[in-house]
Coordinates of C-alpha atoms in Angstrom, one line a residue:
X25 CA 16.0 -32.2 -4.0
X26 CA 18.8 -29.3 -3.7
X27 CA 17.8 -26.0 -5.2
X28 CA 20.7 -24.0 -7.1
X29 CA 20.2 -20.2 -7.0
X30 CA 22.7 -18.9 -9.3
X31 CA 22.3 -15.4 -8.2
X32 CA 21.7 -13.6 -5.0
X33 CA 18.4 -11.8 -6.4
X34 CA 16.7 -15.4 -7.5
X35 CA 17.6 -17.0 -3.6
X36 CA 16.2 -13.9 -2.4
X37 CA 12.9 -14.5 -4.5
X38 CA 12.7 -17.8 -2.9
X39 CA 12.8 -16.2 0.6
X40 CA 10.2 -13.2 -0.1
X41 CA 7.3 -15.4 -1.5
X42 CA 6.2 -18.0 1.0
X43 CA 5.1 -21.4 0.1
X44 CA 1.3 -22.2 0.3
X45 CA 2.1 -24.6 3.2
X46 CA 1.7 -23.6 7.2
X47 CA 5.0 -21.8 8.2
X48 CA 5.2 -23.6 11.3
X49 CA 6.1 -26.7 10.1
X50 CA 9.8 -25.3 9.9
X51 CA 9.7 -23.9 13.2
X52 CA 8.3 -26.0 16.2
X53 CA 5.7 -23.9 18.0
X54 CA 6.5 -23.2 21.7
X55 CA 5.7 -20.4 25.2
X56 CA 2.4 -20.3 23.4
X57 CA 0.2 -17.0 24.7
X58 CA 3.4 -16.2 25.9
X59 CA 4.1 -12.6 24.5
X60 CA 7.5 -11.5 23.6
X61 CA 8.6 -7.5 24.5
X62 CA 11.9 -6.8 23.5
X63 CA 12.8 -3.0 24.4
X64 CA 9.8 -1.3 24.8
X65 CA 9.5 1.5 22.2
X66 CA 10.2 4.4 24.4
X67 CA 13.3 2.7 26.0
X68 CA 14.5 2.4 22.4
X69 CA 13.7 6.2 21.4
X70 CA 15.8 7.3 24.2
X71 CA 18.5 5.0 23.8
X72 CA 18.4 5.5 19.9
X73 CA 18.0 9.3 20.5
X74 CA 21.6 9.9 23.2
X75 CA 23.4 8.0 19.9
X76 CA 22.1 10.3 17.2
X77 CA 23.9 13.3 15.6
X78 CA 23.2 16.6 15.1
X79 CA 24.1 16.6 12.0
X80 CA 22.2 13.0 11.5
X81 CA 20.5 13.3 7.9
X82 CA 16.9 13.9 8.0
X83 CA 15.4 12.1 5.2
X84 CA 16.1 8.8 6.1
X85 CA 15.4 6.6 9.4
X86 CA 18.4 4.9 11.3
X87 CA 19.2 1.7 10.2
X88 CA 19.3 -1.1 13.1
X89 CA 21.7 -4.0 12.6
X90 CA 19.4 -7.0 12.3
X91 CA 21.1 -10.3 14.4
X92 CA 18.6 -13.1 12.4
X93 CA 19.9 -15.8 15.4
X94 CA 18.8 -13.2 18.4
X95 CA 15.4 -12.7 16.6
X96 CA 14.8 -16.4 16.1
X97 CA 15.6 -16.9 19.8
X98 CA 13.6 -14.1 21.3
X99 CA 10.4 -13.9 19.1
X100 CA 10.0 -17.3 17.8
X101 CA 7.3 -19.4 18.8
X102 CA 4.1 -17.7 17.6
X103 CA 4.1 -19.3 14.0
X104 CA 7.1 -16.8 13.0
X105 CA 10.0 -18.1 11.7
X106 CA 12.9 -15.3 10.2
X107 CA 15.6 -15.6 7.0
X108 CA 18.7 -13.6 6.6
X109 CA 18.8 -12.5 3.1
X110 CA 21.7 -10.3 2.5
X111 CA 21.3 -7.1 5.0
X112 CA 17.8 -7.8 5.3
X113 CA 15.5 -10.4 6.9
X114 CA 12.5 -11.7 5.7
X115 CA 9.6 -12.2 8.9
X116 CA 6.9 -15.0 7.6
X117 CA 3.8 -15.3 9.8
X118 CA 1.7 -18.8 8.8
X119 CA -1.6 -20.0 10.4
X120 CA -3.0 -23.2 11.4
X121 CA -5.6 -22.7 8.2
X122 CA -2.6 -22.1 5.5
X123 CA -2.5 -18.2 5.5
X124 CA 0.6 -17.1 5.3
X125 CA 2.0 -13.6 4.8
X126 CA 5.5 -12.2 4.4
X127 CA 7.6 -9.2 4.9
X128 CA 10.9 -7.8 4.9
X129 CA 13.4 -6.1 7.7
X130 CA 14.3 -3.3 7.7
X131 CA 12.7 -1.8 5.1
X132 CA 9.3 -3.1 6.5
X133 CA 7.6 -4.1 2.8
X134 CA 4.8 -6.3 2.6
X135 CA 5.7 -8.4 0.2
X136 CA 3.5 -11.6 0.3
X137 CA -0.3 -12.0 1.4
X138 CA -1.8 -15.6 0.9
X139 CA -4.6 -16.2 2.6
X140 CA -6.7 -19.6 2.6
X141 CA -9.5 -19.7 -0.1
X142 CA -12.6 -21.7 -0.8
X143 CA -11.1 -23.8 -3.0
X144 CA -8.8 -25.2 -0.3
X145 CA -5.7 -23.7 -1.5
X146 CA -4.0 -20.5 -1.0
X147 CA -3.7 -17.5 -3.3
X148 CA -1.5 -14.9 -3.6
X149 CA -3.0 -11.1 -3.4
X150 CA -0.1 -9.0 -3.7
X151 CA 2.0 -8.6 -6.8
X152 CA 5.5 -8.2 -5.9
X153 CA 8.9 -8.8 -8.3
X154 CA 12.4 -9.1 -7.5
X155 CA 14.9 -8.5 -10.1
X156 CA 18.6 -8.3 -10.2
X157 CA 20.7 -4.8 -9.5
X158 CA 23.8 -3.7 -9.4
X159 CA 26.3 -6.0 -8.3
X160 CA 23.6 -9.1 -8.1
X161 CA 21.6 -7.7 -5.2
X162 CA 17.7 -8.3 -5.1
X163 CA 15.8 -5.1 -6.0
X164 CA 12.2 -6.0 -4.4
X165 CA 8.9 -3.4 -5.4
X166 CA 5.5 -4.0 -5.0
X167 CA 3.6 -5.3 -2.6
X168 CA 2.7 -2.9 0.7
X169 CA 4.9 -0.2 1.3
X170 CA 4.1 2.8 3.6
X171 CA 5.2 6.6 1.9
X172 CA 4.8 8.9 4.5
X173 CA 6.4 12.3 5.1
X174 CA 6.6 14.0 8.9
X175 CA 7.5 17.3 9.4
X176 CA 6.9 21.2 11.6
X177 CA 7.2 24.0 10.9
X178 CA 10.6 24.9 9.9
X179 CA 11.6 21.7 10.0
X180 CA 13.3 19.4 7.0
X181 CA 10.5 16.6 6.5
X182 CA 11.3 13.1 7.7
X183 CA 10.4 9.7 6.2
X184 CA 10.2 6.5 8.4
X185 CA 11.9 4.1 5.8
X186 CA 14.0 1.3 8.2
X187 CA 12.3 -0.4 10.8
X188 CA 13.0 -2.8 13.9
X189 CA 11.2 -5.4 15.3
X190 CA 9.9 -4.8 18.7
X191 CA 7.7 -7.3 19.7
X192 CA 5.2 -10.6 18.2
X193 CA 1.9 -11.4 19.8
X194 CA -0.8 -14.0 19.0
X195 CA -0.6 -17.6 18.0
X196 CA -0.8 -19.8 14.9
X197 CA -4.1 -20.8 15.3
X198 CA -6.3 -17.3 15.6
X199 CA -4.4 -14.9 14.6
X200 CA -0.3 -13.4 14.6
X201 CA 0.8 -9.7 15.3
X202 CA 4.1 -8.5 13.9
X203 CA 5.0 -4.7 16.2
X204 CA 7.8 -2.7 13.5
X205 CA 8.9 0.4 15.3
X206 CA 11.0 3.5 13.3
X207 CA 12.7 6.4 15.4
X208 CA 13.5 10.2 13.3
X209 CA 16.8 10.8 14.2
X210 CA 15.9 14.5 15.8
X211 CA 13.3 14.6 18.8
X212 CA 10.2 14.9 16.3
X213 CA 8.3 11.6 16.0
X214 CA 7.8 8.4 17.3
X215 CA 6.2 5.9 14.4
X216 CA 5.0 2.4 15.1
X217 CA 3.3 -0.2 12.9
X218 CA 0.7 -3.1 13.7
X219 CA 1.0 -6.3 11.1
X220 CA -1.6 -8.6 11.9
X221 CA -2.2 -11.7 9.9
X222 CA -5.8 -12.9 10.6
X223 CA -7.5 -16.1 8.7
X224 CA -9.5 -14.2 6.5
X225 CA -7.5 -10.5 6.9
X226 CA -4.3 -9.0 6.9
X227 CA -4.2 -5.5 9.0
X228 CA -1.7 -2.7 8.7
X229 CA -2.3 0.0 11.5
X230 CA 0.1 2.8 11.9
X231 CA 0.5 5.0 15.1
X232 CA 2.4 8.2 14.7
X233 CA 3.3 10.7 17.9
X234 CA 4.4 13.7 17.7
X235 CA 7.1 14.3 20.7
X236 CA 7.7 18.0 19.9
X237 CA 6.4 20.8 21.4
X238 CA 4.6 22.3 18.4
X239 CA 2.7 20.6 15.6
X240 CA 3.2 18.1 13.4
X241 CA 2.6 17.8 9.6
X242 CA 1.7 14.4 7.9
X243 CA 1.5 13.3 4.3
X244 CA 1.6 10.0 2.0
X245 CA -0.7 6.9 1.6
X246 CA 0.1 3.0 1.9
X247 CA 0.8 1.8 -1.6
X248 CA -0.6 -1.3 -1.9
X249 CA 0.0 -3.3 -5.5
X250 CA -2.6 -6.0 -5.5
X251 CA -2.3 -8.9 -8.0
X252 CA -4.8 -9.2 -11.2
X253 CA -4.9 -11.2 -14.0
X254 CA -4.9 -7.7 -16.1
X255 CA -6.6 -4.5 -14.9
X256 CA -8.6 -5.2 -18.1
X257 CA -10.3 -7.7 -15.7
X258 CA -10.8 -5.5 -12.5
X259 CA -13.5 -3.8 -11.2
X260 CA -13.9 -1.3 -8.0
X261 CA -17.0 -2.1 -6.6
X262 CA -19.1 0.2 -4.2
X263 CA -17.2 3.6 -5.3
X264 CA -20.3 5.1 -7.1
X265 CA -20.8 8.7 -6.2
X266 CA -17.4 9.4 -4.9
X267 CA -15.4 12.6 -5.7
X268 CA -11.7 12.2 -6.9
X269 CA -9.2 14.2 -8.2
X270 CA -6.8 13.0 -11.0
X271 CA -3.2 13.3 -10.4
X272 CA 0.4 11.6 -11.2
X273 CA 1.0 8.3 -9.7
X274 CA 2.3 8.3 -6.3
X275 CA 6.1 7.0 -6.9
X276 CA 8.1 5.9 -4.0
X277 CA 11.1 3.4 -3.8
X278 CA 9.1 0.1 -4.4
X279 CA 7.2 1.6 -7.2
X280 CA 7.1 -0.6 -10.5
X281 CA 5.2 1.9 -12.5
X282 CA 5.2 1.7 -16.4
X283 CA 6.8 4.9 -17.7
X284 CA 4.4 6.3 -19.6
X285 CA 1.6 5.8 -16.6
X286 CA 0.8 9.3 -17.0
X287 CA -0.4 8.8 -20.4
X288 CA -3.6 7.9 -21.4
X289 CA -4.5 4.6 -22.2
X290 CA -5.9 3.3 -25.9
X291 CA -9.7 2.7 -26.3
X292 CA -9.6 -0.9 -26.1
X293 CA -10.9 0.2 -22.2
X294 CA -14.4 0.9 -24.2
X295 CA -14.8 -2.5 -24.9
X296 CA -15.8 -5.2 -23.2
X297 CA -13.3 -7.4 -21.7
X298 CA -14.5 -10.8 -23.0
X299 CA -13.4 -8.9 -26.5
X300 CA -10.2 -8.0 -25.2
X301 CA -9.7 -11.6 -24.3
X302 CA -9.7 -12.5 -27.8
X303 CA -7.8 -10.1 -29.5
X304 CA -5.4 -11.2 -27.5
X305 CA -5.7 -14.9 -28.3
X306 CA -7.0 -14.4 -31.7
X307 CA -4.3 -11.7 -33.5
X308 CA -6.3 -9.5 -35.9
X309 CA -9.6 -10.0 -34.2
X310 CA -12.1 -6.9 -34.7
X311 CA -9.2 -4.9 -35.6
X312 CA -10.5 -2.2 -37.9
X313 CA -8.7 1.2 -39.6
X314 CA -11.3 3.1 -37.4
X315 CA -10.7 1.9 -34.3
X316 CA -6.5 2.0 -34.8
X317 CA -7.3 5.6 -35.7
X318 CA -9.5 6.0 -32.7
X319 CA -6.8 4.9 -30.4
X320 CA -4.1 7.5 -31.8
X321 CA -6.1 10.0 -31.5
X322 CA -6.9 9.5 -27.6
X323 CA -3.5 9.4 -27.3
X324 CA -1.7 12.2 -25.3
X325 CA -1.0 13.4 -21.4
X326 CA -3.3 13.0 -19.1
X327 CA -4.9 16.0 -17.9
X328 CA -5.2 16.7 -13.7
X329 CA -8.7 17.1 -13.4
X330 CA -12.0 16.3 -10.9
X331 CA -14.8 14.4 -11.3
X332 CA -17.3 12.1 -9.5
X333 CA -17.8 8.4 -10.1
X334 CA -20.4 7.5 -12.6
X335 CA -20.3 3.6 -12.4
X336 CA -20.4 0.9 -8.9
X337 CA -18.4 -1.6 -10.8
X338 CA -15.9 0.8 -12.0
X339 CA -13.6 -0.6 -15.1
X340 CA -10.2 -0.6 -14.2
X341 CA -8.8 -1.2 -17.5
X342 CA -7.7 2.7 -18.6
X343 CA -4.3 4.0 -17.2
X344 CA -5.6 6.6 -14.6
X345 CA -4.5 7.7 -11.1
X346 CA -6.7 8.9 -8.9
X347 CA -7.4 10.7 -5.5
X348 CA -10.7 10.1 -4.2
X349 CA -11.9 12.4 -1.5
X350 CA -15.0 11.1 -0.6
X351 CA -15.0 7.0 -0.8
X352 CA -16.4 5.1 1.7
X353 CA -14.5 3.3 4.2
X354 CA -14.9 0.1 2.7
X355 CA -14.7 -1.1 -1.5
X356 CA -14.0 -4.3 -3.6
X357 CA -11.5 -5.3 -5.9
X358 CA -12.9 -7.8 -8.6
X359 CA -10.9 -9.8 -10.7
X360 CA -13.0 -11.6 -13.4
X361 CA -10.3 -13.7 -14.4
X362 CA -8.6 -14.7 -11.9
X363 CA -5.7 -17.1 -11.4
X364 CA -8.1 -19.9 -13.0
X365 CA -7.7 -21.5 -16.2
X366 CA -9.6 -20.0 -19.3
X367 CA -10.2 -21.6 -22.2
X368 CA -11.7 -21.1 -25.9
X369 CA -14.1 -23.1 -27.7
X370 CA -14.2 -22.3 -31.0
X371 CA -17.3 -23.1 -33.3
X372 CA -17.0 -22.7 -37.3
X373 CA -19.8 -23.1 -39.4
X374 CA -20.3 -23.0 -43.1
X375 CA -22.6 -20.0 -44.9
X376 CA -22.6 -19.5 -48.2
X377 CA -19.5 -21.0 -49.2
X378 CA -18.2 -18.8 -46.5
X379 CA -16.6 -19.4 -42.8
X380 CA -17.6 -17.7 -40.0
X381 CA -15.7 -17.6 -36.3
X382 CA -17.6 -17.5 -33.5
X383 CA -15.6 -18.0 -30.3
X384 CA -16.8 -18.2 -26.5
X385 CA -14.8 -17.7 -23.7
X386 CA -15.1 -20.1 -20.5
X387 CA -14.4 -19.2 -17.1
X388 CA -13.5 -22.0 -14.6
X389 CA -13.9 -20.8 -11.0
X390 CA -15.1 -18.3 -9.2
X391 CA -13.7 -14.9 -9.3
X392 CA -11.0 -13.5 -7.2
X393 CA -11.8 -10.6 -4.9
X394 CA -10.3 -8.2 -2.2
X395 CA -12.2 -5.9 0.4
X396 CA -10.2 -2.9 1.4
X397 CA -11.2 -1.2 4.1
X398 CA -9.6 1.9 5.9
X399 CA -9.4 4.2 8.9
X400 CA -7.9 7.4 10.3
X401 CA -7.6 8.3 6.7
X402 CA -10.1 10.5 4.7
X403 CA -8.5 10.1 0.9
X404 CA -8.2 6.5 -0.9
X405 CA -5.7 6.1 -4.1
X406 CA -6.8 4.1 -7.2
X407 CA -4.4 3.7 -10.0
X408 CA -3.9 1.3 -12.8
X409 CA -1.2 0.9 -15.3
X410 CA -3.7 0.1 -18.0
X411 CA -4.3 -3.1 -20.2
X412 CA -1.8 -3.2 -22.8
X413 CA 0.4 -4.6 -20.8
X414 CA 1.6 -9.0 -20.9
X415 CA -1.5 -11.0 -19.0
X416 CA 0.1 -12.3 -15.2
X417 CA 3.4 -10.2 -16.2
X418 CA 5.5 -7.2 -14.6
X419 CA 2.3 -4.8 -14.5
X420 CA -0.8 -7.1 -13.8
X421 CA -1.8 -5.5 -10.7
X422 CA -3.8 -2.4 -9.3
X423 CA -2.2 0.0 -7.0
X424 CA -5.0 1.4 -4.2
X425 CA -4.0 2.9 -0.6
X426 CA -5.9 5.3 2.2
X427 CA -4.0 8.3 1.4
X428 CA -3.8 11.9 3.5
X429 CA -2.0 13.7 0.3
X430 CA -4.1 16.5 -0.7
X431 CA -5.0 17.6 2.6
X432 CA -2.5 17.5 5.6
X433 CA -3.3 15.3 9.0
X434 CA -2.1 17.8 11.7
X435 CA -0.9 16.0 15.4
X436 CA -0.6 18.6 18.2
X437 CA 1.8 18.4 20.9
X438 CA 2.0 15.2 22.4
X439 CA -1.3 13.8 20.1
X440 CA -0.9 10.3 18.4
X441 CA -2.6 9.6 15.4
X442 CA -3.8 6.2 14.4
X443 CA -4.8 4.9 10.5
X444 CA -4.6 1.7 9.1
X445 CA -5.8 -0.2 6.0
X446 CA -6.9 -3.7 6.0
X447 CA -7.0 -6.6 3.1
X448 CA -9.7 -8.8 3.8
X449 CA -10.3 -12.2 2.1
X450 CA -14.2 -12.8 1.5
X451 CA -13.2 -16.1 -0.7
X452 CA -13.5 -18.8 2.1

C-alpha cells in the first residue's frame, strides 16, 4: 500500500517517529564490531576553524551540509539506517529486542524513544509534534533538546545548535552509539555528544572543552518532554526533601509550552485524579458554585519563590516550573494512566423514587514509568503545563532535565567537563 503525504510537514512526521518494528530490517546488517571514524573531532575543529570568519556570528553553530548517501555508505551497518527530510536527516538506531529511538541532523533533537516493554510491544516515551510552517516545512518541538550557553569573560555567549555526525559504535544486538560533534565558530569550545540506545536505556552524555586560555562559563539544562496521558496522572517519585526554586519555564526553540504556563493552574490539582477522570467523561460531574469560585480566585501569576518537597509521589497535575537544587541523582516518572485502555462501569440504583450515579473507573495494565537519572549536573528541572489541557493532545507531557542554570559550571583552561542524563525503561 502507497502512502500519500500531501504536505512536506506530514512526510516528515512519518520519518521522525519510528515504527515499533526492528530498524534493521530496512538495512541489512554488515562489518559488525567494526567501528566507523569519520574525521576525528579535532581534525574537524581545525579544518572547520582555518574556514571560519572573523566576523562569523556567535550565537549560532556552523551548519555542515549533510550528503544522506555518504552517511549511509560510511556509518551503516550497526542497526543505523538515515532519511533525508528536507535539509535535515533523520538517524534511527533499532535493536534486536524492538527498541528503537530516533533523532534528527543537524539540529541533533531527540525526537523518538521506544523502548521494548513487558507487554511485548513498544512504547513511545517522548512527546514530540510536528506541525506545518511557513511555506509547508515541518516545524518539529519536543522531545530532547540540549539548551546550553558557552561563554568567557568578555566574550559574546555561544550556543551549540547544528551538529555533525562523527562516528557510530556498537551493534544491534547490545547496544548502538550515535557520536554528534558541534564546533563555535571562534577558538572557544569544543562540544561533543554521546547517544546511546541500550535495551532498557537511552543515554545522552555531553563533553564540553574549553580550548581557550582563560575560563569558561556554562549554562542550560537538557529539555526533555516525556509523554503522559495528562500530567493530571503523573507523579515524581523519590523527590521528597529536595529544595527547589520556582521560576519561568525554560523556553528554547523546540519548546511547545502553553502560553499561559506561568500562570497558575485551577484547583482541580486538589482532587484526586480518579475525580478528574470523570469530570471529564461525565460533564457536570461534582461541579459546584464553590468550587468554580474557588478556582477564580487561585487564579493569577505565579510567584518566583523556594520551597522544599513535602510529598515522595509528588502530583504533577498543577502548572509549576521548577529548579530543584538538591534532588537526588536518580527519580521516577509515573504515569497512572498510561497508554492503556480505561473504561467506566456505571451502576444506577433506585432510592426513594430517586437515582443515584455511582461510577468506577478501571484501569487495564500496568502503569507506565520512566527513571531519570543524571550526572555532572547538580540542578534537575521539573515542569508541567497543567491539567486542563485535551487527554493524549498537544500538552500531555512533563518537561524534566539536569540543569546548571542557577549556578554556573566553570571549565578552566584546557578542562573538559562531562554531564549526561539517562532515560531508563524499568517496564520489561
Amino acid at each position: 500500500m502507497r502512502l500519500l503525504f500531501h504536505s512536506p510537514a506530514m512526510a516528515s512526521a512519518a520519518a521522525i517517529f519510528p515504527s515499533s518494528s526492528p530498524l534493521l530490517r530496512a538495512s541489512p546488517l554488515k562489518h559488525l564490531g567494526t567501528f566507523h571514524q569519520h574525521l576525528p573531532f579535532a581534525s574537524l575543529w581545525r579544518r572547520r576553524k582555518r574556514q571560519i570568519s572573523g566576523t562569523a556570528a556567535l550565537d549560532s553553530s556552523i551548519s555542515i551540509p549533510i550528503n544522506v548517501d555518504y552517511l549511509e555508505t560510511e556509518f551503516s551497518g550497526h542497526g543505523v539506517t538515515f532519511e533525508a527530510i528536507g535539509d535535515s536527516c533523520v538517524v534511527k538506531m533499532g535493536l534486536v529486542n524492538g527498541s528503537v529511538a530516533s533523532l534528527m541532523l543537524p539540529c541533533g533533537l531527540i525526537t523518538s524513544y521506544k523502548p521494548y516493554m513487558w507487554h511485548g510491544s513498544t512504547f513511545e516515551v517522548l512527546h514530540t509534534t510536528v506541525s506545518e510552517g511557513d511555506g509547508g516545512a515541518a516545524v518539529v518541538r519536543g522531545g530532547v533538546s540540549m539548551d546550553f550557553k558557552i561563554g568567557g569573560d568578555g566574550s559574546i555567549p555561544w550556543s551549540p545548535s547544528s551538529w555533525s555526525l562523527q562516528s557510530v559504535r556498537g551493534s544491534p544486538e547490545k547496544s548502538i552509539q550515535v557520536e554528534l560533534a558541534s564546533v563555535s565558530p571562534v577558538d572557544m569550545a569544543e562540544v561533543r555528544c554521546l547517544v546511546t540506545l541500550h535495551q532498557d536505556l537511552l543515554g545522552s552524555e555531553l563533553l564540553i572543552s574549553n580550548t581557550k586560555s582563560s575560563r569558561l562559563r556554562l549554562t542550560g539544562s537538557f529539555i526533555s518532554h516525556l509523554k503522559v496521558s495528562t500530567p493530571d496522572a503523573a507523579y515524581a517519585v523519590g523527590l521528597q526533601g529536595s529544595n527547589y526554586q520556582s521560576r519561568q519555564p525554560f523556553s528554547s526553540r523546540f519548546s511547545m509550552d502553553p502560553p499561559d504556563l506561568g500562570r497558575r493552574s485551577p484547583s482541580t490539582s486538589k482532587k484526586p485524579w480518579t475525580q478528574n477522570v470523570l469530570r471529564r467523561l461525565l460533564p457536570g460531574w461534582g461541579d459546584t458554585g464553590e468550587e468554580n469560585e474557588e478556582e477564580l480566585n487561585e487564579g493569577g501569576d505565579a510567584e518566583e519563590s523556594e520551597g522544599e518537597e513535602e510529598d515522595d509521589y509528588a502530583h504533577l497535575t498543577q502548572k509549576m516550573s521548577r529548579i530543584y537544587t538538591s534532588a537526588p541523582r536518580q527519580f521516577t516518572i509515573i504515569d497512572r494512566v498510561g497508554n492503556h485502555l480505561h473504561s467506566v462501569q456505571l451502576y444506577f440504583s433506585s432510592m426513594q423514587s430517586s437515582f443515584s450515579l455511582c461510577a468506577r473507573v478501571m484501569i487495564q495494565g500496568r502503569r507506565n514509568s520512566v527513571v531519570i537519572r543524571r550526572s555532572g549536573f547538580e540542578e534537575l528541572y521539573v515542569s508541567s503545563p497543567g491539567s486542563e489541557h485535551e487527554w493524549h493532545g498537544k500538552y500531555a507531557y512533563i518537561c524534566i532535565g539536569p540543569a546548571a542554570q542557577l549556578t554556573p559550571l566553570v571549565l578552566g583552561p584546557g578542562e573538559t567537563w562531562r554531564g549526561a542524563q539517562y532515560l531508563h525503561n524499568p517496564n520489561l
